[in-house]
Coordinates of C-alpha atoms in Angstrom, one line a residue:
M1 CA -21.3 4.7 -42.5
S2 CA -23.4 1.7 -43.3
W3 CA -23.9 -1.0 -40.7
A4 CA -21.4 -3.3 -42.3
Q5 CA -18.8 -0.6 -42.5
S6 CA -19.4 0.2 -38.8
V7 CA -19.0 -3.5 -37.9
T8 CA -15.7 -3.5 -39.8
Q9 CA -14.4 -0.3 -38.1
C10 CA -15.3 -1.7 -34.6
V11 CA -13.6 -5.0 -35.3
Q12 CA -10.5 -3.3 -36.5
S13 CA -10.3 -1.2 -33.3
G14 CA -10.7 -4.4 -31.2
G15 CA -14.4 -4.2 -30.4
M16 CA -17.9 -4.8 -31.7
L17 CA -20.9 -2.7 -32.2
A18 CA -22.3 -1.9 -28.8
S19 CA -24.7 -4.2 -27.0
V20 CA -27.0 -2.5 -24.5
E21 CA -27.6 -4.5 -21.4
D22 CA -29.9 -2.3 -19.3
L23 CA -31.6 1.1 -19.1
A24 CA -28.7 2.6 -17.3
E25 CA -26.3 1.7 -20.1
S26 CA -28.9 2.9 -22.6
N27 CA -29.1 6.3 -20.8
F28 CA -25.4 6.5 -20.7
L29 CA -25.1 6.0 -24.5
V30 CA -27.9 8.5 -25.2
E31 CA -26.2 11.1 -23.0
H32 CA -22.9 10.8 -24.9
A33 CA -24.6 10.4 -28.3
D34 CA -26.4 13.7 -27.7
L35 CA -23.0 15.4 -28.1
Y36 CA -23.0 14.2 -31.8
T37 CA -26.6 15.0 -32.8
S38 CA -25.3 17.8 -35.1
K39 CA -23.5 15.1 -37.2
T40 CA -26.0 12.3 -37.1
S41 CA -29.4 11.5 -35.8
G42 CA -28.6 8.0 -34.7
F43 CA -26.0 5.4 -34.1
W44 CA -25.7 1.7 -35.2
I45 CA -25.8 -0.8 -32.3
G46 CA -24.9 -4.4 -32.5
I47 CA -28.3 -6.1 -32.9
Y48 CA -28.8 -8.2 -36.0
R49 CA -31.2 -10.9 -37.2
N50 CA -29.7 -14.4 -37.8
V51 CA -30.9 -16.6 -40.7
N52 CA -33.8 -17.9 -38.5
G53 CA -35.0 -14.4 -38.0
Q54 CA -33.9 -14.2 -34.3
L55 CA -32.6 -10.9 -33.0
L56 CA -29.1 -11.3 -31.5
W57 CA -26.3 -9.1 -30.2
Q58 CA -23.2 -9.2 -32.2
D59 CA -21.1 -9.9 -29.1
N60 CA -23.4 -12.9 -28.2
S61 CA -24.6 -11.3 -25.0
A62 CA -28.2 -12.0 -23.9
L63 CA -30.9 -9.9 -25.4
D64 CA -32.6 -9.3 -22.1
F65 CA -33.2 -5.5 -22.5
V66 CA -34.9 -3.8 -25.4
N67 CA -35.8 -0.2 -26.0
W68 CA -37.8 -0.2 -29.2
G69 CA -39.4 2.9 -30.6
E70 CA -43.1 2.8 -31.2
G71 CA -44.2 0.2 -33.7
Q72 CA -40.7 -1.4 -33.8
P73 CA -39.6 -4.0 -34.8
L74 CA -41.7 -5.3 -37.7
E75 CA -41.4 -8.9 -38.7
D76 CA -41.0 -8.1 -42.4
Q77 CA -37.8 -6.0 -41.7
L78 CA -35.6 -9.1 -41.6
D79 CA -32.7 -7.6 -43.6
D80 CA -32.6 -4.3 -41.7
C81 CA -30.3 -3.2 -38.9
V82 CA -30.9 -1.3 -35.6
E83 CA -30.0 2.2 -34.7
L84 CA -30.1 4.0 -31.4
S85 CA -31.8 7.4 -31.8
A86 CA -29.6 10.1 -30.5
L87 CA -32.7 12.2 -29.7
S88 CA -35.0 9.8 -28.0
G89 CA -32.8 6.8 -27.0
Y90 CA -35.2 4.4 -28.6
W91 CA -34.2 1.8 -31.1
N92 CA -35.4 1.8 -34.7
I93 CA -35.0 -0.5 -37.6
L94 CA -33.5 1.0 -40.7
P95 CA -32.0 -0.3 -44.0
C96 CA -28.4 -1.4 -43.2
S97 CA -27.1 0.8 -46.0
S98 CA -28.3 3.9 -44.2
Q99 CA -25.5 6.3 -43.2
K100 CA -25.3 6.6 -39.4
G101 CA -22.7 7.0 -36.7
F102 CA -21.8 3.9 -34.7
I103 CA -20.9 3.0 -31.1
C104 CA -18.2 0.4 -30.5
K105 CA -17.9 -1.6 -27.3
K106 CA -14.5 -3.1 -26.4
P107 CA -14.1 -6.0 -24.0
K108 CA -11.9 -5.3 -20.9
S109 CA -8.3 -5.1 -21.9
A110 CA -6.3 -8.2 -21.1
K111 CA -3.3 -5.8 -20.6
T112 CA -5.1 -3.8 -18.0
D113 CA -6.3 -6.9 -16.2
K114 CA -2.8 -8.3 -16.4
A115 CA -1.4 -5.1 -14.9
H116 CA -4.0 -5.2 -12.1
G117 CA -3.1 -8.9 -11.5
H118 CA 0.6 -8.1 -11.2
M119 CA -0.2 -5.2 -8.8
N120 CA -2.5 -7.4 -6.7
M121 CA 0.2 -10.1 -6.6
W122 CA 2.8 -7.5 -5.3
I123 CA 0.4 -6.3 -2.7
L124 CA -0.3 -9.9 -1.6
L125 CA 3.4 -10.7 -1.6
T126 CA 4.2 -7.6 0.5
L127 CA 1.4 -8.5 2.9
V128 CA 2.7 -12.1 3.3
L129 CA 6.2 -10.7 3.9
F130 CA 5.0 -8.4 6.6
I131 CA 3.1 -11.2 8.3
L132 CA 6.1 -13.5 8.2
L133 CA 8.3 -10.7 9.5
G134 CA 5.8 -10.1 12.3
M135 CA 5.6 -13.7 13.2
G136 CA 9.5 -13.9 13.2
F137 CA 9.7 -11.0 15.7
M138 CA 6.9 -12.5 17.8
I139 CA 8.7 -15.9 18.0
Y140 CA 12.0 -14.2 18.8
F141 CA 10.6 -12.2 21.6
L142 CA 8.6 -15.0 23.0
S143 CA 11.6 -17.3 23.0
K144 CA 13.7 -14.5 24.7
I145 CA 11.0 -14.1 27.4
K146 CA 10.8 -17.8 27.8
T147 CA 14.6 -18.1 28.1
Q148 CA 14.7 -15.2 30.5
N149 CA 11.9 -16.7 32.6
K150 CA 13.6 -20.1 32.6
T151 CA 16.9 -18.5 33.8
E152 CA 15.1 -16.6 36.5
R153 CA 13.3 -19.8 37.6
E154 CA 16.5 -21.7 37.7
A155 CA 18.2 -19.0 39.8
R156 CA 15.3 -19.0 42.2
R157 CA 15.3 -22.8 42.4
R158 CA 19.0 -22.8 43.2
S159 CA 18.6 -20.1 45.8
T160 CA 15.7 -22.1 47.4
L161 CA 17.8 -25.3 47.3
I162 CA 20.7 -23.5 49.0
E163 CA 18.4 -22.1 51.7
Y164 CA 16.8 -25.5 52.3
S165 CA 20.2 -27.1 52.5
H166 CA 21.3 -24.5 55.1
V167 CA 18.2 -25.0 57.1
L168 CA 18.6 -28.8 57.0
T169 CA 22.3 -28.6 58.0
G170 CA 21.7 -25.8 60.5
S171 CA 24.4 -23.6 59.1
D172 CA 24.6 -20.4 57.3
D173 CA 27.2 -18.9 54.9
E174 CA 29.2 -17.4 57.8
N175 CA 29.6 -20.7 59.5
Y176 CA 30.8 -22.3 56.3
S177 CA 33.4 -19.7 55.6
T178 CA 34.6 -19.9 59.2
N179 CA 34.8 -23.7 59.2
D180 CA 36.6 -23.6 55.8
K181 CA 39.2 -21.2 57.3
E182 CA 39.7 -23.4 60.4
K183 CA 40.2 -26.5 58.2
N184 CA 42.7 -24.7 56.1
E185 CA 44.6 -23.5 59.2
H186 CA 44.7 -26.9 60.8
S187 CA 46.0 -28.5 57.7
M188 CA 48.9 -26.0 57.5
V189 CA 50.2 -26.7 60.9

C-alpha cells in the first residue's frame, strides 16, 4: 500500500501510523516486522513533512528519537515518506507512492481504561467497607470493655463503701441481721 492508503487503513481501525519514541520501541517493531520480511522489505511509519519542511509524527508526539539510515534524510526529499526497514531497523525516505506494509499504533482503549477504573472503584469500595466494618467492631468491643470495667468499678466501689460503713459503725453483717430479728420480735409482742 502507498503511504496515504496506509494512513487511511490505520485511521479506519482507530489508530495512526506508528510513532517510534525510543530505541526499545524501535527494536520491538523490528523484531515483529522481521516476521513479514517475505512479504515486504519495509513498513510505513507516521513521520511526515509539514508545509514548512519540518518532520513531524502523525500522532503529534515529540520527534525526540530518530533512527535514520546512512545518508538520510535529504533536504530535497520534501514530498517523500518514511519507511522502517524490516531488515536493518533504520528509517529511509521513499516516494509516498511506493508499495510497503504499514504499522499502526492505537491509543489506549477508553473502554479498557474504563473497565480498569470500575474495577479499581470496586476494590476501593470493598476496602473502605472492610475498614468501616473493622472500626465498627473495634468501637463495639471497646464500649463493651468500657461498660464492663465501669460495672466492675461500680461493684468494687459499693463493696468498699459497705466495708467502710461497717468499720465506721463497728458492726458487721451478722450483727445487722441479728439486730433486725430482735427489732422484728419486739414489735410483734
